[in-house]
Amino acid sequence: MSTTNAVTALPAADAAAALAHFRASLQFETDCSDVASALASGTPGFVLLDVRSPALYAQGHVPGAVNLPHGKIVESKLVDYPADTLFVTYCAGPHCNGATRGALRLAQLGRPVKLMIGGVTGWLDEGFDLATSADAAEGRNAERAVAPS
């Protein structure tokens, strides 16, 4: 079948090159479903960083994510994490480069890092719920209400 169009005009890479490319891409990124599964396991093996502003984080974030805006990623903010801690960054979605900026800053600090492709948009598209800062506050208030005095 020989049809020339925008897809076929350049031939596909050979299998060895494709294998190297796609294997390498998974060293740099992960997806929302894999992050959700890892978080659900209780031992994800990474720290999920929401690199958006605190206001956007408060409006809705991936449950379990830590808020650290990409512009504030500096060594002093990471001192509580061992040097080999894997960080996974995300932002609003594919239209936002905040996750890439955060990953760049982490890599410049010598930290292992991956991007969660899709960000909040991808998370919602996969059917997962977001947490809000109000949810966290309600959880703390509920814990206080049932905690023994």
Short mmCIF file of C-alpha atoms in Angstrom, two decimals:
data_model
loop_
_atom_site.label_atom_id
_atom_site.label_comp_id
_atom_site.label_asym_id
_atom_site.label_seq_id
_atom_site.Cartn_x
_atom_site.Cartn_y
_atom_site.Cartn_z
CA MET A 1 0.00 0.00 0.00
CA SER A 2 1.74 3.13 -1.21
CA THR A 3 -0.12 6.29 -0.28
CA THR A 4 1.65 9.57 0.26
CA ASN A 5 0.18 12.00 2.76
CA ALA A 6 1.31 13.99 5.78
CA VAL A 7 1.63 10.78 7.85
CA THR A 8 3.49 8.67 5.30
CA ALA A 9 5.63 11.33 3.56
CA LEU A 10 8.47 10.65 5.99
CA PRO A 11 9.03 6.95 6.59
CA ALA A 12 8.71 5.60 10.11
CA ALA A 13 11.92 4.93 12.01
CA ASP A 14 13.25 1.41 11.97
CA ALA A 15 12.26 -0.79 14.91
CA ALA A 16 15.57 -0.37 16.77
CA ALA A 17 15.39 3.43 16.58
CA ALA A 18 11.72 3.39 17.60
CA LEU A 19 12.52 1.13 20.56
CA ALA A 20 15.29 3.45 21.75
CA HIS A 21 13.10 6.54 21.32
CA PHE A 22 10.02 5.22 23.12
CA ARG A 23 12.03 3.61 25.90
CA ALA A 24 13.82 6.93 26.43
CA SER A 25 10.55 8.87 26.46
CA LEU A 26 9.35 6.81 29.42
CA GLN A 27 12.46 7.87 31.35
CA PHE A 28 11.21 11.46 31.10
CA GLU A 29 7.46 11.16 31.49
CA THR A 30 4.64 9.15 32.96
CA ASP A 31 0.89 9.42 32.61
CA CYS A 32 -2.02 10.15 34.92
CA SER A 33 -3.25 6.57 35.07
CA ASP A 34 0.16 5.23 36.12
CA VAL A 35 0.48 7.98 38.75
CA ALA A 36 -3.00 7.21 40.12
CA SER A 37 -2.19 3.51 40.33
CA ALA A 38 1.12 4.16 42.09
CA LEU A 39 -0.50 6.57 44.56
CA ALA A 40 -3.27 4.06 45.29
CA SER A 41 -0.65 1.44 46.16
CA GLY A 42 0.36 3.50 49.19
CA THR A 43 4.03 3.27 48.24
CA PRO A 44 4.37 5.23 45.01
CA GLY A 45 8.15 5.66 45.10
CA PHE A 46 8.00 9.33 44.14
CA VAL A 47 6.89 12.75 45.35
CA LEU A 48 4.19 14.29 43.18
CA LEU A 49 4.70 18.04 42.77
CA ASP A 50 1.95 20.38 41.70
CA VAL A 51 4.02 23.26 40.35
CA ARG A 52 1.13 25.69 39.89
CA SER A 53 0.35 28.65 42.15
CA PRO A 54 -0.98 28.04 45.67
CA ALA A 55 -4.33 29.54 44.60
CA LEU A 56 -4.75 27.05 41.73
CA TYR A 57 -3.57 24.20 43.96
CA ALA A 58 -6.22 25.18 46.55
CA GLN A 59 -8.94 25.14 43.87
CA GLY A 60 -8.12 21.54 42.91
CA HIS A 61 -5.09 19.27 42.84
CA VAL A 62 -4.20 15.62 42.53
CA PRO A 63 -4.76 14.01 45.93
CA GLY A 64 -1.40 13.48 47.63
CA ALA A 65 0.40 16.15 45.62
CA VAL A 66 2.69 18.65 47.29
CA ASN A 67 2.42 22.25 46.10
CA LEU A 68 5.75 23.80 45.11
CA PRO A 69 5.44 26.40 42.34
CA HIS A 70 8.09 25.89 39.66
CA GLY A 71 9.63 29.31 40.29
CA LYS A 72 10.22 28.39 43.93
CA ILE A 73 12.01 25.10 43.34
CA VAL A 74 15.36 25.67 45.02
CA GLU A 75 17.64 23.41 47.03
CA SER A 76 16.52 24.83 50.37
CA LYS A 77 12.94 23.67 49.64
CA LEU A 78 14.18 20.12 48.98
CA VAL A 79 16.41 19.56 52.02
CA ASP A 80 13.92 17.16 53.63
CA TYR A 81 14.07 14.82 50.62
CA PRO A 82 16.96 12.39 50.08
CA ALA A 83 19.02 13.19 46.98
CA ASP A 84 17.69 10.13 45.14
CA THR A 85 14.01 11.03 45.64
CA LEU A 86 12.13 10.83 42.36
CA PHE A 87 9.91 13.85 41.74
CA VAL A 88 6.99 13.84 39.30
CA THR A 89 5.83 17.29 38.21
CA TYR A 90 2.51 18.38 36.79
CA CYS A 91 0.70 21.62 36.00
CA ALA A 92 -2.62 22.60 34.42
CA GLY A 93 -2.38 20.47 31.30
CA PRO A 94 -0.88 20.10 27.85
CA HIS A 95 -1.30 23.82 27.19
CA CYS A 96 0.94 24.68 30.18
CA ASN A 97 4.74 24.35 30.37
CA GLY A 98 4.96 24.75 34.15
CA ALA A 99 5.62 21.04 34.65
CA THR A 100 8.50 21.26 32.19
CA ARG A 101 9.87 24.34 33.94
CA GLY A 102 9.64 22.55 37.29
CA ALA A 103 11.31 19.45 35.89
CA LEU A 104 14.08 21.59 34.44
CA ARG A 105 14.73 23.22 37.82
CA LEU A 106 14.81 19.84 39.56
CA ALA A 107 17.20 18.44 36.96
CA GLN A 108 19.44 21.50 37.35
CA LEU A 109 19.57 20.66 41.07
CA GLY A 110 20.64 17.11 40.22
CA ARG A 111 17.31 15.56 41.23
CA PRO A 112 15.64 12.65 39.44
CA VAL A 113 12.44 13.86 37.77
CA LYS A 114 9.64 12.90 35.41
CA LEU A 115 6.67 14.81 34.02
CA MET A 116 3.09 13.65 34.47
CA ILE A 117 1.82 14.31 30.97
CA GLY A 118 -1.67 15.73 30.73
CA GLY A 119 -1.54 17.52 34.09
CA VAL A 120 -4.83 18.40 35.75
CA THR A 121 -6.64 18.22 32.40
CA GLY A 122 -5.39 14.69 31.81
CA TRP A 123 -6.19 13.69 35.39
CA LEU A 124 -9.80 14.80 34.95
CA ASP A 125 -10.02 13.26 31.46
CA GLU A 126 -9.06 9.91 33.01
CA GLY A 127 -12.03 10.24 35.38
CA PHE A 128 -10.04 10.91 38.55
CA ASP A 129 -11.15 13.42 41.16
CA LEU A 130 -9.26 16.41 42.45
CA ALA A 131 -8.81 17.35 46.09
CA THR A 132 -9.14 20.91 47.33
CA SER A 133 -7.58 22.70 50.24
CA ALA A 134 -11.07 22.74 51.79
CA ASP A 135 -11.06 18.91 51.60
CA ALA A 136 -7.78 18.82 53.51
CA ALA A 137 -9.10 21.27 56.12
CA GLU A 138 -12.30 19.23 56.53
CA GLY A 139 -10.20 16.09 56.98
CA ARG A 140 -8.11 17.77 59.69
CA ASN A 141 -11.27 19.04 61.42
CA ALA A 142 -12.82 15.57 61.28
CA GLU A 143 -9.64 14.07 62.76
CA ARG A 144 -9.76 16.61 65.59
CA ALA A 145 -13.42 15.84 66.23
CA VAL A 146 -12.79 12.09 66.65
CA ALA A 147 -9.34 12.26 68.24
CA PRO A 148 -9.26 11.33 71.92
CA SER A 149 -8.55 14.29 74.21
#
